[in-house]
XYZ file of C-alpha atoms in Angstrom:
211
model
C -0.150 -0.404 0.238
C 0.765 3.763 -0.321
C 1.456 5.729 2.679
C -1.417 7.479 1.638
C -3.839 4.751 1.742
C -2.284 3.543 4.730
C -3.109 7.024 5.992
C -6.913 6.693 4.664
C -7.215 3.371 6.046
C -6.485 4.448 9.552
C -3.189 2.505 9.563
C 0.586 3.416 10.825
C 1.499 5.354 7.649
C 5.247 7.706 6.982
C 4.513 11.385 5.203
C 6.674 11.249 2.369
C 6.760 12.880 -0.695
C 2.917 12.347 -1.638
C 1.298 13.436 1.342
C 3.495 16.568 1.511
C 2.306 17.180 -1.779
C -1.595 16.778 -0.573
C -0.441 19.364 2.603
C 0.652 21.673 0.098
C -2.740 21.899 -1.779
C -3.981 22.961 1.506
C -1.397 25.336 2.478
C -1.682 27.195 -0.062
C -5.774 27.473 0.615
C -4.490 28.784 4.141
C -2.995 31.172 3.333
C -5.110 33.097 0.581
C -7.698 32.619 4.051
C -5.110 33.802 6.708
C -4.795 36.733 4.962
C -8.335 38.121 3.696
C -9.340 40.803 4.821
C -11.634 39.898 8.263
C -14.202 42.538 6.536
C -14.778 40.324 4.294
C -17.285 37.778 5.030
C -18.348 36.478 2.022
C -14.848 36.000 0.853
C -13.938 33.884 4.015
C -16.769 31.502 3.368
C -16.545 31.216 -0.436
C -12.445 30.556 0.795
C -13.919 28.355 3.240
C -16.441 26.272 0.945
C -13.072 25.786 -1.270
C -10.991 24.280 1.756
C -13.453 21.537 3.047
C -14.309 18.778 2.028
C -18.164 19.026 3.055
C -19.780 21.747 3.711
C -22.973 23.725 3.650
C -22.506 27.385 4.713
C -19.554 27.290 7.285
C -17.975 30.050 8.582
C -14.783 29.798 10.201
C -12.983 33.097 11.813
C -8.910 33.094 10.567
C -7.089 32.378 11.264
C -7.169 28.598 11.130
C -5.158 25.535 10.776
C -5.534 21.845 8.991
C -3.738 19.447 7.629
C -5.362 18.597 4.919
C -8.758 20.517 4.946
C -10.703 17.446 2.379
C -10.632 15.034 5.476
C -13.151 17.817 7.547
C -16.806 17.403 6.881
C -19.060 19.902 8.393
C -23.054 19.985 8.544
C -25.169 23.488 8.302
C -24.307 26.251 10.019
C -21.292 25.573 11.736
C -19.116 28.256 12.843
C -16.223 28.040 14.604
C -14.416 31.147 16.397
C -10.696 32.398 16.301
C -7.622 29.921 16.215
C -8.756 27.245 15.345
C -6.656 23.749 15.276
C -7.584 20.720 13.047
C -4.993 17.960 12.541
C -7.073 16.091 9.941
C -4.937 13.078 9.346
C -8.251 11.022 9.960
C -11.663 11.821 8.675
C -13.123 14.820 11.332
C -17.780 14.924 10.684
C -19.294 17.517 12.273
C -23.549 17.788 12.816
C -25.024 20.630 12.043
C -25.163 23.452 14.075
C -22.392 22.989 15.970
C -20.033 25.850 17.565
C -16.766 26.132 18.724
C -14.829 28.996 20.422
C -11.466 30.830 19.831
C -8.620 28.298 20.498
C -10.363 24.508 19.888
C -8.480 21.926 18.698
C -9.127 18.725 17.145
C -6.802 16.035 16.702
C -6.796 13.141 14.721
C -2.784 12.512 14.467
C -1.024 10.812 17.005
C 2.531 8.914 17.219
C 3.265 5.888 19.140
C 4.124 5.680 22.624
C 7.733 4.613 22.680
C 10.794 5.484 20.824
C 11.808 3.183 19.409
C 8.662 3.541 17.003
C 7.878 7.014 17.367
C 11.681 7.940 15.708
C 10.831 5.844 12.773
C 8.892 8.290 11.102
C 5.379 5.889 11.006
C 2.312 8.169 12.971
C -1.256 7.286 12.451
C -4.945 9.132 12.625
C -7.657 8.184 14.020
C -11.507 9.533 12.906
C -13.113 12.198 15.263
C -16.700 12.878 15.109
C -19.372 15.414 16.674
C -22.955 15.283 16.796
C -25.534 17.984 15.796
C -26.003 21.047 18.184
C -22.447 20.602 19.880
C -21.277 23.666 21.168
C -17.386 23.475 22.240
C -15.907 25.764 24.878
C -12.595 27.802 24.456
C -8.942 26.224 25.185
C -10.656 22.462 24.678
C -8.672 19.645 22.762
C -10.227 16.561 21.618
C -8.134 13.973 21.195
C -8.043 11.209 18.092
C -10.452 8.583 17.816
C -13.260 10.877 19.804
C -16.562 10.752 19.614
C -18.745 13.353 20.949
C -22.997 12.823 20.922
C -25.547 15.167 19.588
C -26.903 18.159 21.939
C -23.649 18.518 24.042
C -21.758 20.985 25.770
C -18.077 20.569 26.365
C -16.674 23.532 29.070
C -13.946 26.082 28.835
C -9.978 24.468 28.957
C -11.963 20.621 28.436
C -9.555 17.589 27.558
C -11.478 15.016 25.496
C -9.681 11.807 25.346
C -13.124 9.764 25.780
C -16.238 9.021 23.983
C -18.816 12.004 25.594
C -22.677 10.939 25.136
C -24.977 12.702 23.449
C -27.528 15.817 25.651
C -24.230 16.678 28.110
C -22.422 18.881 29.896
C -19.235 17.348 30.074
C -15.466 19.169 30.871
C -12.834 19.189 32.866
C -8.972 17.847 32.074
C -9.624 14.512 31.507
C -13.305 15.913 30.227
C -15.934 13.807 31.999
C -20.237 14.239 32.383
C -21.007 16.273 34.979
C -24.385 16.073 34.297
C -27.592 15.681 31.385
C -29.231 18.323 29.766
C -33.073 18.012 30.379
C -35.855 20.090 29.800
C -35.250 22.649 32.643
C -32.164 23.805 30.663
C -34.536 25.184 27.731
C -34.636 28.854 29.201
C -31.648 29.115 30.866
C -29.259 31.617 29.955
C -25.990 31.746 32.189
C -26.305 29.835 35.028
C -29.590 30.524 36.735
C -30.315 33.731 35.064
C -32.716 32.711 31.964
C -33.898 34.189 28.662
C -36.175 37.185 29.266
C -39.660 37.234 28.298
C -39.091 39.232 24.762
C -35.913 36.882 24.130
C -38.290 33.489 24.769
C -41.047 34.553 22.407
C -38.537 35.150 19.809
C -37.062 32.061 20.534
C -40.136 30.176 19.955
C -41.108 31.240 16.832
C -38.235 30.668 14.916
C -37.366 27.249 17.023
C -40.362 24.774 16.813
C -37.811 22.038 18.127
C -38.234 23.580 21.645
C -41.712 24.178 21.862
């Protein structure tokens, strides 16, 4: 097998010239994106569309960094804030209506633990999957092979090393589920503060699924 084939099968591979050629294409696109006028929202959207493997109206606040771009698939209404890093050696699949605060890092890339194996040049990538309606807090790190379920919130500063179930509030290093999200959370804004009446009525009109 070629190293590209090995990489895409999520087994040990070496970043040889063929791998670097794919990364060169991505880096040219990233340079265009990261040097754009920050107020050129339409231009940024177009650059992101040409960078990601699959997207539907995605917006990322530059600067943004990834290895390939083509290995990243995002659903509708995806938003990532400044300094997002996605090392997409393996696939990164993200659902609809997902939001990422600044400095979120998703790593599919890894290296062997033992120095003999690690110094050989072999490495690996393991897929990361994030469901629908997920909010990831600032400075969160998501490690290789992790799945985060639908409707989940990951607290700022978390290091996610294992799967997180749907409808969860999770945080910490290592990240652990703190509690489930329930119907009582619908009108919560910040801690125990509730969304005001005017905004709540607007929410009910806009989002049928909240009723």
